[in-house]
Coordinates of C-alpha atoms (C1' of nucleotides) in Angstrom, one line a residue:
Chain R
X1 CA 0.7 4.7 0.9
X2 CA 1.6 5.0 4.5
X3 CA 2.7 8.5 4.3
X4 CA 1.1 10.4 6.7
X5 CA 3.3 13.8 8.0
X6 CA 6.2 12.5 9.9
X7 CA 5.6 12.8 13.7
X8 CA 8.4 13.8 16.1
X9 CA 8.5 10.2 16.8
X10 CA 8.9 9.3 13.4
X11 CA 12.0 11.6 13.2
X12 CA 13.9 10.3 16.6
X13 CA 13.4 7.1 14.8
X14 CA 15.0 8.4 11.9
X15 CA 18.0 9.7 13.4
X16 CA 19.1 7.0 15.2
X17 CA 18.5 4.7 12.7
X18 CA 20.8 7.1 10.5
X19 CA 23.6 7.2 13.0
X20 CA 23.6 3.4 12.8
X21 CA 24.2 4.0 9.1
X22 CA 26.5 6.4 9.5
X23 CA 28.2 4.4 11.7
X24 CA 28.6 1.1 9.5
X25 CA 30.3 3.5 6.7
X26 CA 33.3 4.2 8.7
X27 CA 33.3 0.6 9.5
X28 CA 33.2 -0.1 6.2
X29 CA 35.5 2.5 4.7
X30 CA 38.5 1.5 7.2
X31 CA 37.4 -2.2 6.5
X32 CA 36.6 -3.4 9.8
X33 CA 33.3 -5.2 8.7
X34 CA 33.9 -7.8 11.5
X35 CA 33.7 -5.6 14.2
X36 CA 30.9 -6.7 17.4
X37 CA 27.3 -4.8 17.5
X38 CA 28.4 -3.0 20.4
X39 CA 31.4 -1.5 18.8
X40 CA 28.7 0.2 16.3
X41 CA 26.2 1.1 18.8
X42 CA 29.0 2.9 20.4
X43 CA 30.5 4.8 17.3
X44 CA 26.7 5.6 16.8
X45 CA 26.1 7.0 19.7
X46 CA 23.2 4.7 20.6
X47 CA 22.7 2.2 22.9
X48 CA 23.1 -1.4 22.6
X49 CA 19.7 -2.6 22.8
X50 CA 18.1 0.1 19.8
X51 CA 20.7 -1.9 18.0
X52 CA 17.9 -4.6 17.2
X53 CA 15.2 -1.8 17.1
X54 CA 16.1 -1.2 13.4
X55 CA 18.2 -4.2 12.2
X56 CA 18.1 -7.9 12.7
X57 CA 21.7 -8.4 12.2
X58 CA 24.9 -7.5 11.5
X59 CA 24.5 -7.8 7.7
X60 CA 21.6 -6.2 7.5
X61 CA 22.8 -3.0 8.7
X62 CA 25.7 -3.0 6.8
X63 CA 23.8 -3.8 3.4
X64 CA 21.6 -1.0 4.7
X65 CA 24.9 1.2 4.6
X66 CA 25.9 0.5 1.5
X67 CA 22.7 0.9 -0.5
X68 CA 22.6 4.7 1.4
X69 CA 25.7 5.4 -0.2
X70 CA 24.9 3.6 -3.4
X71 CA 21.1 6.1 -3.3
X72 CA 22.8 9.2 -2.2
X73 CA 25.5 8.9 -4.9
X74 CA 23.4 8.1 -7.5
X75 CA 20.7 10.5 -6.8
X76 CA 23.6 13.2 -6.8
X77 CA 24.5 12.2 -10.1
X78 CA 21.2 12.7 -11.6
X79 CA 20.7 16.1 -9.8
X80 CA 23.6 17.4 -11.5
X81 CA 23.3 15.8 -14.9
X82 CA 19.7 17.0 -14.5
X83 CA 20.3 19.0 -17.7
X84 CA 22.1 17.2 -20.4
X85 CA 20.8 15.2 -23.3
X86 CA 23.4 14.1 -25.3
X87 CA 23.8 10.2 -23.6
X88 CA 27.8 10.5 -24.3
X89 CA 28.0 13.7 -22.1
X90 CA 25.6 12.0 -19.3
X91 CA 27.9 9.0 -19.5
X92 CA 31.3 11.1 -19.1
X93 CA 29.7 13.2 -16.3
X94 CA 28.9 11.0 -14.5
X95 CA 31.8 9.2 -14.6
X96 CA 34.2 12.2 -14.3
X97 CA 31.8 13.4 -11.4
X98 CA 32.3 9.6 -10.0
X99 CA 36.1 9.7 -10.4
X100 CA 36.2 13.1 -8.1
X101 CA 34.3 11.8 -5.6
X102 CA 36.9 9.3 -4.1
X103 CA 38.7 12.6 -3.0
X104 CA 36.0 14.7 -2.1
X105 CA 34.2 12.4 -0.5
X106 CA 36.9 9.5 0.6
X107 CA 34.6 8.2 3.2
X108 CA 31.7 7.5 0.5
X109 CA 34.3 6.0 -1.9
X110 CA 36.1 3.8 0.4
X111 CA 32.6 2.1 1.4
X112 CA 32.1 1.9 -2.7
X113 CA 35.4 0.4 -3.3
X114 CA 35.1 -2.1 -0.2
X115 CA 32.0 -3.2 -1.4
X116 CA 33.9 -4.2 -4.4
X117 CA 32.7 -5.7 -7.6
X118 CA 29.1 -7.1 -6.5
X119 CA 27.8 -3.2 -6.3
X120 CA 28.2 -3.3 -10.4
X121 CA 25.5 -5.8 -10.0
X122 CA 23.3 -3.8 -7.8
X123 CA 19.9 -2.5 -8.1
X124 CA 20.8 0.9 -6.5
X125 CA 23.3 4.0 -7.3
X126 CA 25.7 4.3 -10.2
X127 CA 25.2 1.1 -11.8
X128 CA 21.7 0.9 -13.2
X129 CA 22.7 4.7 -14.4
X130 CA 25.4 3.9 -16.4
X131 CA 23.2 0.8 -18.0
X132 CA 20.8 3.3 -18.6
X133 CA 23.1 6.0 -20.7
X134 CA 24.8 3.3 -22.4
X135 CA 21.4 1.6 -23.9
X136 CA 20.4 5.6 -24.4
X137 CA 23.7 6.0 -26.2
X138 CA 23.2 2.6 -28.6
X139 CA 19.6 3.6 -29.2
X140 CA 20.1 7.3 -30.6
X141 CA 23.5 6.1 -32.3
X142 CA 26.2 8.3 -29.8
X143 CA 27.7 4.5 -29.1
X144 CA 29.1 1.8 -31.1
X145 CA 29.3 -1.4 -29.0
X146 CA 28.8 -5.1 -30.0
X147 CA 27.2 -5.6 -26.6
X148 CA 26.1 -3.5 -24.0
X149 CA 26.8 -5.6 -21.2
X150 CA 30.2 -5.7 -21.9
X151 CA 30.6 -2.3 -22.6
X152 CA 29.1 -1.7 -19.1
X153 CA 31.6 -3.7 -17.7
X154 CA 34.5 -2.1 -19.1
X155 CA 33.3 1.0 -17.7
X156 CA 32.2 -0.2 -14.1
X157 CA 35.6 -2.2 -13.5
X158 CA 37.5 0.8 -14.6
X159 CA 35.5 3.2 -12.5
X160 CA 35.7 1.1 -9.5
X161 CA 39.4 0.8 -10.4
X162 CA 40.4 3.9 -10.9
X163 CA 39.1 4.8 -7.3
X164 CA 41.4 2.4 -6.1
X165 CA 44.7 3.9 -7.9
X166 CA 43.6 7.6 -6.8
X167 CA 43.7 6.5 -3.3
X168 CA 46.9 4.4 -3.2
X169 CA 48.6 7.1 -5.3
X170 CA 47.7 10.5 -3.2
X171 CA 49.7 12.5 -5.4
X172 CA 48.1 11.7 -8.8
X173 CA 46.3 14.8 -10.4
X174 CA 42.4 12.8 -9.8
X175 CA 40.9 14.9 -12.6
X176 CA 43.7 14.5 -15.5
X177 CA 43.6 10.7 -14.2
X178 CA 40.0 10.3 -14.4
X179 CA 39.2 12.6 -17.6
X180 CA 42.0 10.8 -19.6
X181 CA 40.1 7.5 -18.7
X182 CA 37.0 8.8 -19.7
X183 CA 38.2 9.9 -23.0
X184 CA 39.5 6.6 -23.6
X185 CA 36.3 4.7 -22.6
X186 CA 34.3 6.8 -25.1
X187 CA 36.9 6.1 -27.8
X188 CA 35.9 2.6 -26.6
X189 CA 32.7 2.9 -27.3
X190 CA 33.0 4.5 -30.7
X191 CA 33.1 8.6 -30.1
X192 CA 35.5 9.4 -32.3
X193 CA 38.9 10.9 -31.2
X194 CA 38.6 14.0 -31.1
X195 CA 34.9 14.1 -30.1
X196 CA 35.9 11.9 -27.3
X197 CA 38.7 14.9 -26.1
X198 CA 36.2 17.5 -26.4
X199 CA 33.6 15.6 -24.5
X200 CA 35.6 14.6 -21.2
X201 CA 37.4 18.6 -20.6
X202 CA 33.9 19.9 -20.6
X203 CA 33.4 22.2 -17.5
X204 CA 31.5 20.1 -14.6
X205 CA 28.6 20.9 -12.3
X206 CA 29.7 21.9 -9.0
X207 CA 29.7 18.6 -7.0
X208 CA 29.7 20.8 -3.9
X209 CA 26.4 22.0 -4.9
X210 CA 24.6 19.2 -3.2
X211 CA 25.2 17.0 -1.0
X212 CA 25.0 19.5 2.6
X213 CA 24.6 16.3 4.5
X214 CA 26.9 14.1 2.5
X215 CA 29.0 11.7 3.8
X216 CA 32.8 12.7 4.1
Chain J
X1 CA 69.8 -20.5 1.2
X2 CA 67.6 -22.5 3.3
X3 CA 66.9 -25.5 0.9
X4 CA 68.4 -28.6 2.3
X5 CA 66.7 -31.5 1.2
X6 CA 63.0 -31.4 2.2
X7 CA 62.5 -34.3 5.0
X8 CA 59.4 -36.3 5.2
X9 CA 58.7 -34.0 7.8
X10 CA 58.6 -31.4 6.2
X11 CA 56.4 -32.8 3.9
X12 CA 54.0 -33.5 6.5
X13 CA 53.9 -29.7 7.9
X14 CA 53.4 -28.4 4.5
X15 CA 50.5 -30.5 3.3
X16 CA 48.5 -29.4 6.9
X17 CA 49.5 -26.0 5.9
X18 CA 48.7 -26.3 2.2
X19 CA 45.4 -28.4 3.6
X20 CA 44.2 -25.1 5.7
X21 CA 45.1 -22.9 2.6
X22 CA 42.6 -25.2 0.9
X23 CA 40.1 -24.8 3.0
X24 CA 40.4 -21.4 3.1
X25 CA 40.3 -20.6 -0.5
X26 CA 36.9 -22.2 -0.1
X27 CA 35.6 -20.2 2.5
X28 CA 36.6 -17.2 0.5
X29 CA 35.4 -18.5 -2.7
X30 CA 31.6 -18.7 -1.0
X31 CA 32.5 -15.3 1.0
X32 CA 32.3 -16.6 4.2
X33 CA 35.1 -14.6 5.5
X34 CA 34.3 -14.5 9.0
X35 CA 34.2 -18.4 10.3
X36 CA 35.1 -19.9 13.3
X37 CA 38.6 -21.1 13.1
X38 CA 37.4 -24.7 14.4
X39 CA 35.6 -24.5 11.1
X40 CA 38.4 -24.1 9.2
X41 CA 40.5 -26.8 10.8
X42 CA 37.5 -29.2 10.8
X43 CA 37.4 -28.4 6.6
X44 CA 41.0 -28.7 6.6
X45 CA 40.6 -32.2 8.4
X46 CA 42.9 -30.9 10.8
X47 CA 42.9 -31.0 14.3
X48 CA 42.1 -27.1 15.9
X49 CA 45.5 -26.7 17.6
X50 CA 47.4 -27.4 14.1
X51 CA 46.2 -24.1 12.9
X52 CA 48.4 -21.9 15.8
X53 CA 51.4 -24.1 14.1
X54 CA 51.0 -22.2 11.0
X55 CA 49.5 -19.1 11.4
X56 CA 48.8 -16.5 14.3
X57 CA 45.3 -14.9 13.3
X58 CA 42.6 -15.5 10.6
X59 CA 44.1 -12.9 8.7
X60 CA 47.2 -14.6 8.3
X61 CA 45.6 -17.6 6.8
X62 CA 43.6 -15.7 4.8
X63 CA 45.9 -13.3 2.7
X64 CA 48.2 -16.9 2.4
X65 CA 45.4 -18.3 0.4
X66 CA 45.0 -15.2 -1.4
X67 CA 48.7 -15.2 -2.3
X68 CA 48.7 -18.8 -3.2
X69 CA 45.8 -18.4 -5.3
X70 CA 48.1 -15.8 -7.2
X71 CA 50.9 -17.0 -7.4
X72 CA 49.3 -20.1 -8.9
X73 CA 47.7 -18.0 -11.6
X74 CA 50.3 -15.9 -12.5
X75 CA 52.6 -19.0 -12.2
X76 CA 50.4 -20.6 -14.6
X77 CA 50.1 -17.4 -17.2
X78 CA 53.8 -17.4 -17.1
X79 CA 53.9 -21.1 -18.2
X80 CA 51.9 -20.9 -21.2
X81 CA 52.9 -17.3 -22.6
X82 CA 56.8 -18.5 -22.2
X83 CA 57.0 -18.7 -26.4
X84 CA 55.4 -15.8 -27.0
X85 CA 57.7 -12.3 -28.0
X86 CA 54.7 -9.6 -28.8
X87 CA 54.2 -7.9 -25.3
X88 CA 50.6 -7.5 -27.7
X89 CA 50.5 -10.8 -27.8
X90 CA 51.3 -12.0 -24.2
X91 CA 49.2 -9.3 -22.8
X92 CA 46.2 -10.5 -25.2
X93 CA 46.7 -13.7 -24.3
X94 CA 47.1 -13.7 -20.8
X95 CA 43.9 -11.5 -20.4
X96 CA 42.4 -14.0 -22.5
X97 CA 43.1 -17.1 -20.2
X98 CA 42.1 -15.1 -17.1
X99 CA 38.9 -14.9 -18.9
X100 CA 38.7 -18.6 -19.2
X101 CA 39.5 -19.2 -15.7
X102 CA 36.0 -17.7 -14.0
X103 CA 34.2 -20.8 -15.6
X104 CA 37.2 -23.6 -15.2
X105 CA 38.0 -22.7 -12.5
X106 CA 35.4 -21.3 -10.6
X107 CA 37.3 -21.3 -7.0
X108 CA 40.1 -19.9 -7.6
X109 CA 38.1 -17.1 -9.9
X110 CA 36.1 -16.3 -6.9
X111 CA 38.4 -16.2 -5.0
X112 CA 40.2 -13.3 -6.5
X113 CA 36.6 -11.9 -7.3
X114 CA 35.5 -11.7 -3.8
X115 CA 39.2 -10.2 -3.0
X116 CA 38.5 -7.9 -4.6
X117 CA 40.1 -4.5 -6.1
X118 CA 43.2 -4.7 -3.7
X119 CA 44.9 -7.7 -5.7
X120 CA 45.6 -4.8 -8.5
X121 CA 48.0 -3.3 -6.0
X122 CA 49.4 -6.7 -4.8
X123 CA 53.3 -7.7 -5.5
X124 CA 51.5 -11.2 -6.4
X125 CA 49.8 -12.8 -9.2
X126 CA 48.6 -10.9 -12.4
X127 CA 49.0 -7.5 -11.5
X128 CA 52.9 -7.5 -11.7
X129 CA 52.9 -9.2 -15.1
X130 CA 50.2 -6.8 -16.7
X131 CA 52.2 -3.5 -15.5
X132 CA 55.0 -5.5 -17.1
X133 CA 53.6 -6.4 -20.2
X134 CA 52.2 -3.2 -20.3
X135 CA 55.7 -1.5 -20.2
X136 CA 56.8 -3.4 -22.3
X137 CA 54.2 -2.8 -25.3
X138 CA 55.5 0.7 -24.4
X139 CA 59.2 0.2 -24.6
X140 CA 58.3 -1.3 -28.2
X141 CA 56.2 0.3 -29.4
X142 CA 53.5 -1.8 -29.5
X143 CA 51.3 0.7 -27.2
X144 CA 50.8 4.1 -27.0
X145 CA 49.2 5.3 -24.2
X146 CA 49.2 8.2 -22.3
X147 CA 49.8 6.7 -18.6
X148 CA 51.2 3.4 -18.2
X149 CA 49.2 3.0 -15.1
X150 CA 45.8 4.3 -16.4
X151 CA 46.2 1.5 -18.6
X152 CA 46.8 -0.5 -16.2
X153 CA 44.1 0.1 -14.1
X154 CA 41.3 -0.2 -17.1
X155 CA 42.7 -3.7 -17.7
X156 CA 42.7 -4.6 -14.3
X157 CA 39.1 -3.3 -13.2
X158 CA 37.9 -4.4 -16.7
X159 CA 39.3 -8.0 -15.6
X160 CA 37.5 -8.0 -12.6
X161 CA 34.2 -6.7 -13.1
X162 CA 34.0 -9.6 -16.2
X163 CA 34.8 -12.6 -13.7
X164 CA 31.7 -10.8 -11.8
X165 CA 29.7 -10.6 -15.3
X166 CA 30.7 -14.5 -16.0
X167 CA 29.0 -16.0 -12.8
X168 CA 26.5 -13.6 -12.8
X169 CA 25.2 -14.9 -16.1
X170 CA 25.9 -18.5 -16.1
X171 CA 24.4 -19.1 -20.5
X172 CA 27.0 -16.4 -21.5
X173 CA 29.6 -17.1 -23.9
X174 CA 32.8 -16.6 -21.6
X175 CA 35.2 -17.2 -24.8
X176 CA 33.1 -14.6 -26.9
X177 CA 32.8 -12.3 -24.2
X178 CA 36.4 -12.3 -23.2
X179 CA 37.9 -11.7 -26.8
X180 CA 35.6 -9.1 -27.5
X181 CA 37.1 -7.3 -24.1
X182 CA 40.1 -8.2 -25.3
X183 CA 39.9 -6.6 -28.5
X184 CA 38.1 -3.2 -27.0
X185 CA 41.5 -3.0 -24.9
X186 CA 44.1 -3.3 -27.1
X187 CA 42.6 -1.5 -29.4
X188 CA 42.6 1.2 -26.1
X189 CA 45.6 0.7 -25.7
X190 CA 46.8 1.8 -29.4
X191 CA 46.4 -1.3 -31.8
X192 CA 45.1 -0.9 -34.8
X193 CA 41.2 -2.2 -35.1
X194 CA 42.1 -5.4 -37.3
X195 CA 45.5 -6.3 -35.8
X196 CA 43.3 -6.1 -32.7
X197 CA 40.8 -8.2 -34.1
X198 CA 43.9 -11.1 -34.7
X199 CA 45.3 -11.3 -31.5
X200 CA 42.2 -11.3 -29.8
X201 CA 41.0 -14.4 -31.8
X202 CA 44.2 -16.3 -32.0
X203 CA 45.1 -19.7 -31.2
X204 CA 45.0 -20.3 -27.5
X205 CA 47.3 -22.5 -25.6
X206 CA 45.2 -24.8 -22.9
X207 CA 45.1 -23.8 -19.7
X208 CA 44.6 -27.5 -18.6
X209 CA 47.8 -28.3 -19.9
X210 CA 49.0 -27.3 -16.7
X211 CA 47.9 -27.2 -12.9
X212 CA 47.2 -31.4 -12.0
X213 CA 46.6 -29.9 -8.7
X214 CA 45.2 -26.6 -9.7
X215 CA 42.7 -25.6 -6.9
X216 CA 39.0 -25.8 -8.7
Chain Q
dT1 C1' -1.8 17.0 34.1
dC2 C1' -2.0 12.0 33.4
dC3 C1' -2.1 8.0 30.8
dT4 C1' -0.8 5.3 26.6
dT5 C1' 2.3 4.2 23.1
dT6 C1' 6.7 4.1 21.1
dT7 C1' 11.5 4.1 21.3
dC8 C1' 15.7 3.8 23.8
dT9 C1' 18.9 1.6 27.0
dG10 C1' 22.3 -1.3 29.3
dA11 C1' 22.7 -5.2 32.3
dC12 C1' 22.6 -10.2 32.1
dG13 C1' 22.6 -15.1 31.0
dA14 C1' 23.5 -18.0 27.1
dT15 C1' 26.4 -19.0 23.5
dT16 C1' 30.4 -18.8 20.6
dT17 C1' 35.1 -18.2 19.8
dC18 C1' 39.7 -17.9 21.2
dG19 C1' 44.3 -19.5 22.3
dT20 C1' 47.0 -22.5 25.3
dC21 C1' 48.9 -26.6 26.9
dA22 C1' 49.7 -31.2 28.3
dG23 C1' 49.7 -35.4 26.1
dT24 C1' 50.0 -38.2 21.7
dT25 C1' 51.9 -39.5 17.3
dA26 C1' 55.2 -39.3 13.6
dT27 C1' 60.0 -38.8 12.1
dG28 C1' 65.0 -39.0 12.1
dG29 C1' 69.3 -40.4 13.9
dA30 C1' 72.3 -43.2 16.8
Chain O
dT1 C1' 65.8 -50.8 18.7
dC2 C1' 65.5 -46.7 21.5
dC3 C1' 65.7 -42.0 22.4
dA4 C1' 65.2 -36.9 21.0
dT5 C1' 62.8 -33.8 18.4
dA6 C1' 59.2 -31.8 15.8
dA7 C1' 54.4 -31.7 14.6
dC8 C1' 49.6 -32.8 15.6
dT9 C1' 45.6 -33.0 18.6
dG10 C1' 41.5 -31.9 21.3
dA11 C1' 39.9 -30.5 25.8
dC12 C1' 39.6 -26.6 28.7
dG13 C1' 39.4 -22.0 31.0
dA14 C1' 39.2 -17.3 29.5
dA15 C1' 37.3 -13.9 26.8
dA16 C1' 34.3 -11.9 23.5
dT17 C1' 29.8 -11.6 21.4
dC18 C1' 25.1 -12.3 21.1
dG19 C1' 20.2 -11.3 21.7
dT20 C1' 16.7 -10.5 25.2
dC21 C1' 14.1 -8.0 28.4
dA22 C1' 12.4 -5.2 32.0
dG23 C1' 12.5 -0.6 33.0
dA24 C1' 13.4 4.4 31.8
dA25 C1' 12.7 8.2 28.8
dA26 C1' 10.3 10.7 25.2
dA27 C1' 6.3 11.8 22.5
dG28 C1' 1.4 12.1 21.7
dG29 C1' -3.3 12.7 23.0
dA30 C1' -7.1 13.8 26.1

DNA sequence: TCCTTTTCTGACGATTTCGTCAGTTATGGA
DNA sequence: TCCATAACTGACGAAATCGTCAGAAAAGGA
């Protein structure tokens, strides 16, 4: 309950603890997660010592990072699937809106795919989302999967994979790539064909919508 | 055409060099990426300069182990899908025995876990041979997918993210899980349901057959 | 304005890690 | 057996990294 109006203080706090975040991401994304403190502190702008003003160690800051990216994502994703209620149409928007994202926002998916498999077990962004519309989509029938957990991981491999492919193949058309997979997915999980079709070329929110302050 | 009789001392350099691959394969396996290289040498049993013999940098060690923990594998899947003539079949099984591998053997499994995605674009190990089998189910018919490589890349993030699934939850049925995953895929991939069904649940040959010396 | 509190800062000693190298041990051949 | 060569070894100086701390700067309040 300690929410009293944030004081200027509060906000220089703020920021500099955000370029340290900021800063870990393009570690993160180029895959230097080895680098020395000072290296960071310097990236961020920030000096050495406010290193250990807002984290205790190396790891600490960098799990910091990727649960920002892992929030910011997944709070994007609910802001533009604000809307639907069909589960099958929440699950392929968000995972069409996810496939974009690793060109739109390279920086943001680099740090995702970097992360690698252990954010599909993570208690923030996309993943608790697409457990959520899968159990939505068993419960009021849209699915047909022996098991939930599986199907999950079906779809958070793929999703994690497919960001990979779309940046080691540049010239790949992302949206045909990504739609196609999504089709297949919810022919995976029992939407019939042709449902499945119509259901992944649906017209998308504007991902540029949000996100003023996003992370490249 | 450098293969003249391997002296003894040869022998002797490769077992140091196959005793740091070793030890690094552990280190990976727990994800402690970032060690000393004393520490390595000292898990190695090997005195510290003996590592500058081998390698030049970390790095160097490291992606050997990740290569030898794939070329193991694949050497392995090659081994016990020789007999089989359905690129159905060989992909099936083969996707089934990597299943089996996160709980037999749970070093080499983590190690390609906590590699992460970037062993689906290596020249080593599984990838190769799924984009072949993959092609292949193509050429014969067997398939029909849209993208060889978007098929691809749901099998290979699919095969991941259910090592991940296996040690996160230790009372799961691995066997189960993996032919279910199995059958979602080729039936993904074109099969029909039933046929799917078959191959998924056939015979399997046993993985211990092979590797005496097969990494844990 | 002046004092208190909070955050920022970079220099510094302590510690860790690196990579080399001179000496040792194992191997192969004469 | 004895010498030449190749590989192994650990100690050591050099370099990088760490975490602290005393003082500076900013913010808030009176």
């Amino acid at each position: 309950m300690t929410d009293a109006a944030p004081t200027r203080l509060d906000r220089r706090k703020a920021r500099t603890r955000a370029a340290l975040v900021r800063a870990a991401q393009t570690f993160i994304a180029e895959g230097r997660t080895n680098t020395a403190i000072l290296d960071l502190t310097q990236a961020a702008d920030v000096g050495m010592g406010s290193f250990y003003n807002h984290f205790s160690s190396k790891d600490e800051l960098f799990r910091a990072a990727v649960e920002d990216a892992l929030d910011r994502h997944g709070a994007a994703l609910d802001e533009l699937t604000r809307d639907m209620t069909d589960p099958a149409e929440v699950f392929a928007c968000s995972f069409r809106l996810t496939g974009r994202l690793h060109r739109r926002r390279p920086q943001l998916s680099k740090v995702l795919i970097n992360t690698g498999l252990s954010i599909a077990t993570s208690e923030h962004g996309i993943a608790p989302r697409v457990r959520r519309d899968i159990q939505a989509g068993i419960r009021t029938g849209r699915f047909t999967v022996a098991d939930p957990e599986l199907a999950f991981t079906i779809a958070a491999g793929t999703a994690l994979c497919l960001g990979q492919l779309l940046h080691t193949q540049p010239d790949r058309d992302d949206a045909q790539a990504t739609d196609q997979i999504t089709e297949d997915l919810l022919r995976t999980f029992g939407i019939p064909t042709d449902e499945a079709h119509r259901i992944s070329r649906r017209p998308l929110p504007d991902l540029d919508r949000l996100l003023p302050d996003a992370i490249a």
